[in-house]
C-alpha cells in the first residue's frame, strides 16, 4: 500500500494515522458524554426538525450549549414556521455536523429532545450564555428557547470508520 502512494499521499497517510492515534489516546481518557460535549462546544449551528398536524419543517439555528443541563439555547421568533410549530409541539429532532470533505474526518450527531420558550430568570440566564457566544444577537429581540436533549447518537470517523457514540438522558 505505501509503495503505491505518491509523495503527497504519504503526508496525508501519516497525518491521518497520527490524528487517529491522537484521538484514540484522548478517547481513552474521556467518557462518551465528555466526547459529545466537546463536540457540541466546538460547533455552533444545528438543524432543527419540527412537526405539527402532519406538516414537517427544518430550520438552521445558531446555538449555545449548556453542558450542565445538556441543553442547547437558540433564538427564534414564534411567527417563523418552525417557531409556530414549536409552540404547538415541543418534540424535536435534529442534527449537528462538522463540515468536511474527508471521509476519515466526518463527525456529527443526531438528536431528539424537547424545545420550550423560556421566561423570566431562566430566559435571562440562557440569553446571557447565548450573548457570550453571539454578541451580535444583542441587536435581536427574539425569544430564547431551551432544547433539552433526550437522546444523542454521534458518528465520529476520527475514532474509526462509522464509530457510534450514544448518550441518553436519565428518566426524571
CSV table of C-alpha atoms in Angstrom, one decimal:
chain,number,residue,atom,x,y,z
A,1,UNK,CA,0.0,0.0,0.0
A,2,UNK,CA,2.7,2.5,1.0
A,3,UNK,CA,4.6,1.9,-2.3
A,4,UNK,CA,1.6,2.8,-4.4
A,5,UNK,CA,1.2,6.1,-2.6
A,6,UNK,CA,2.7,9.3,-4.2
A,7,UNK,CA,4.8,11.6,-2.1
A,8,UNK,CA,1.9,13.9,-1.4
A,9,UNK,CA,-0.2,10.9,-0.3
A,10,UNK,CA,2.5,9.9,2.2
A,11,UNK,CA,1.9,13.2,4.1
A,12,UNK,CA,-1.9,12.6,4.1
A,13,UNK,CA,-1.5,9.0,5.1
A,14,UNK,CA,0.8,9.8,8.0
A,15,UNK,CA,-1.3,12.8,9.1
A,16,UNK,CA,-4.4,10.7,9.2
A,17,UNK,CA,-2.6,7.9,11.1
A,18,UNK,CA,-1.2,10.5,13.6
A,19,UNK,CA,-4.6,12.1,14.0
A,20,UNK,CA,-6.3,8.7,14.6
A,21,UNK,CA,-3.7,7.7,17.3
A,22,UNK,CA,-4.1,11.1,18.9
A,23,UNK,CA,-7.9,10.9,19.0
A,24,UNK,CA,-7.7,7.3,20.2
A,25,UNK,CA,-5.4,8.2,23.1
A,26,UNK,CA,-7.6,11.1,24.1
A,27,UNK,CA,-10.7,8.9,23.9
A,28,UNK,CA,-9.2,6.5,26.4
A,29,UNK,CA,-9.3,9.3,28.9
A,30,UNK,CA,-12.8,10.6,28.3
A,31,UNK,CA,-16.4,9.2,28.6
A,32,UNK,CA,-18.8,9.2,25.7
A,33,UNK,CA,-20.7,12.1,27.3
A,34,UNK,CA,-17.5,14.1,27.6
A,35,UNK,CA,-16.7,13.4,23.9
A,36,UNK,CA,-20.2,14.5,22.8
A,37,UNK,CA,-19.9,17.7,25.0
A,38,UNK,CA,-16.5,18.6,23.5
A,39,UNK,CA,-18.1,18.3,20.0
A,40,UNK,CA,-21.1,20.3,20.9
A,41,UNK,CA,-18.9,23.1,22.4
A,42,UNK,CA,-16.9,23.2,19.2
A,43,UNK,CA,-19.9,23.7,16.9
A,44,UNK,CA,-22.4,26.5,16.7
A,45,UNK,CA,-25.2,25.6,14.2
A,46,UNK,CA,-27.9,23.0,14.5
A,47,UNK,CA,-30.5,21.8,12.1
A,48,UNK,CA,-33.9,21.6,13.9
A,49,UNK,CA,-36.7,19.4,12.6
A,50,UNK,CA,-40.3,20.3,13.8
A,51,UNK,CA,-43.7,18.8,13.2
A,52,UNK,CA,-47.3,19.8,13.7
A,53,UNK,CA,-50.5,18.4,12.4
A,54,UNK,CA,-48.7,16.2,9.8
A,55,UNK,CA,-46.6,19.1,8.5
A,56,UNK,CA,-42.8,19.0,8.9
A,57,UNK,CA,-40.2,21.7,8.7
A,58,UNK,CA,-36.4,22.2,9.2
A,59,UNK,CA,-34.5,25.3,10.2
A,60,UNK,CA,-30.9,26.1,10.9
A,61,UNK,CA,-30.2,27.9,14.1
A,62,UNK,CA,-27.2,29.2,16.0
A,63,UNK,CA,-26.9,27.7,19.4
A,64,UNK,CA,-25.1,27.9,22.7
A,65,UNK,CA,-24.5,24.7,24.6
A,66,UNK,CA,-25.2,24.3,28.4
A,67,UNK,CA,-23.2,21.2,29.4
A,68,UNK,CA,-24.7,21.0,32.9
A,69,UNK,CA,-28.2,20.9,31.7
A,70,UNK,CA,-27.4,19.1,28.4
A,71,UNK,CA,-29.4,21.7,26.6
A,72,UNK,CA,-29.0,23.9,23.6
A,73,UNK,CA,-30.2,27.5,23.6
A,74,UNK,CA,-31.3,29.2,20.4
A,75,UNK,CA,-33.2,32.3,19.4
A,76,UNK,CA,-36.2,32.3,17.0
A,77,UNK,CA,-39.4,34.2,16.6
A,78,UNK,CA,-42.7,32.5,17.2
A,79,UNK,CA,-44.0,33.8,13.9
A,80,UNK,CA,-41.5,31.7,11.9
A,81,UNK,CA,-42.8,28.4,10.6
A,82,UNK,CA,-40.6,26.3,13.0
A,83,UNK,CA,-41.3,28.7,15.9
A,84,UNK,CA,-45.1,28.3,15.5
A,85,UNK,CA,-44.8,24.6,15.3
A,86,UNK,CA,-42.7,24.5,18.5
A,87,UNK,CA,-45.4,26.4,20.3
A,88,UNK,CA,-47.8,23.5,19.4
A,89,UNK,CA,-45.5,20.6,19.6
A,90,UNK,CA,-42.2,20.9,21.6
A,91,UNK,CA,-40.9,17.5,20.5
A,92,UNK,CA,-38.0,17.9,18.0
A,93,UNK,CA,-35.2,16.1,16.3
A,94,UNK,CA,-32.1,17.4,14.6
A,95,UNK,CA,-28.5,17.2,13.5
A,96,UNK,CA,-25.2,19.0,14.1
A,97,UNK,CA,-22.4,18.2,11.7
A,98,UNK,CA,-18.8,19.2,11.3
A,99,UNK,CA,-18.2,20.2,7.7
A,100,UNK,CA,-15.5,18.2,5.9
A,101,UNK,CA,-14.9,16.5,2.5
A,102,UNK,CA,-12.6,13.9,4.0
A,103,UNK,CA,-14.4,10.7,5.0
A,104,UNK,CA,-11.9,9.9,7.7
A,105,UNK,CA,-12.8,13.2,9.5
A,106,UNK,CA,-16.6,13.0,9.4
A,107,UNK,CA,-18.2,13.9,12.7
A,108,UNK,CA,-21.7,14.7,13.5
A,109,UNK,CA,-24.7,13.8,15.7
A,110,UNK,CA,-28.4,13.2,15.5
A,111,UNK,CA,-30.6,14.2,18.5
A,112,UNK,CA,-34.1,14.2,19.8
A,113,UNK,CA,-35.4,16.4,22.5
A,114,UNK,CA,-37.9,19.0,23.6
A,115,UNK,CA,-37.8,22.7,22.9
A,116,UNK,CA,-39.6,25.3,25.1
A,117,UNK,CA,-39.6,29.0,25.0
A,118,UNK,CA,-38.0,30.4,28.2
A,119,UNK,CA,-39.4,33.1,30.5
A,120,UNK,CA,-38.1,35.1,33.5
A,121,UNK,CA,-34.8,34.2,35.2
A,122,UNK,CA,-34.3,31.1,33.1
A,123,UNK,CA,-34.6,33.2,29.9
A,124,UNK,CA,-32.1,35.8,31.2
A,125,UNK,CA,-29.6,33.2,32.2
A,126,UNK,CA,-29.8,31.5,28.8
A,127,UNK,CA,-29.8,34.8,26.9
A,128,UNK,CA,-26.6,35.8,28.8
A,129,UNK,CA,-24.9,32.5,27.8
A,130,UNK,CA,-26.1,33.0,24.2
A,131,UNK,CA,-24.8,36.5,24.0
A,132,UNK,CA,-21.4,35.4,25.2
A,133,UNK,CA,-21.2,33.2,22.1
A,134,UNK,CA,-23.0,35.6,19.7
A,135,UNK,CA,-22.6,39.2,20.8
A,136,UNK,CA,-24.4,40.5,17.7
A,137,UNK,CA,-27.5,38.7,18.9
A,138,UNK,CA,-28.0,41.6,21.4
A,139,UNK,CA,-29.5,43.5,18.5
A,140,UNK,CA,-32.3,40.9,18.2
A,141,UNK,CA,-35.4,40.8,20.4
A,142,UNK,CA,-36.3,37.2,19.5
A,143,UNK,CA,-37.4,34.8,22.3
A,144,UNK,CA,-34.8,32.3,23.7
A,145,UNK,CA,-35.6,28.6,23.6
A,146,UNK,CA,-34.2,25.7,25.5
A,147,UNK,CA,-33.8,22.5,23.7
A,148,UNK,CA,-33.4,19.8,26.3
A,149,UNK,CA,-31.5,16.9,24.7
A,150,UNK,CA,-33.1,13.5,25.4
A,151,UNK,CA,-31.1,11.2,23.0
A,152,UNK,CA,-27.9,11.6,21.0
A,153,UNK,CA,-26.2,9.4,18.5
A,154,UNK,CA,-22.9,10.6,17.3
A,155,UNK,CA,-20.8,9.4,14.5
A,156,UNK,CA,-17.0,10.1,14.7
A,157,UNK,CA,-14.9,8.6,12.0
A,158,UNK,CA,-11.8,10.0,13.7
A,159,UNK,CA,-12.3,7.2,16.2
A,160,UNK,CA,-12.7,4.6,13.5
A,161,UNK,CA,-14.9,4.3,10.4
A,162,UNK,CA,-18.6,4.8,11.3
A,163,UNK,CA,-17.8,4.7,15.1
A,164,UNK,CA,-21.0,5.5,17.0
A,165,UNK,CA,-21.3,7.0,20.5
A,166,UNK,CA,-24.6,7.2,22.3
A,167,UNK,CA,-26.0,9.2,25.2
A,168,UNK,CA,-29.5,9.3,26.7
A,169,UNK,CA,-30.9,11.4,29.4
A,170,UNK,CA,-31.8,9.6,32.6
A,171,UNK,CA,-35.6,9.4,33.2
A,172,UNK,CA,-36.6,12.0,35.7
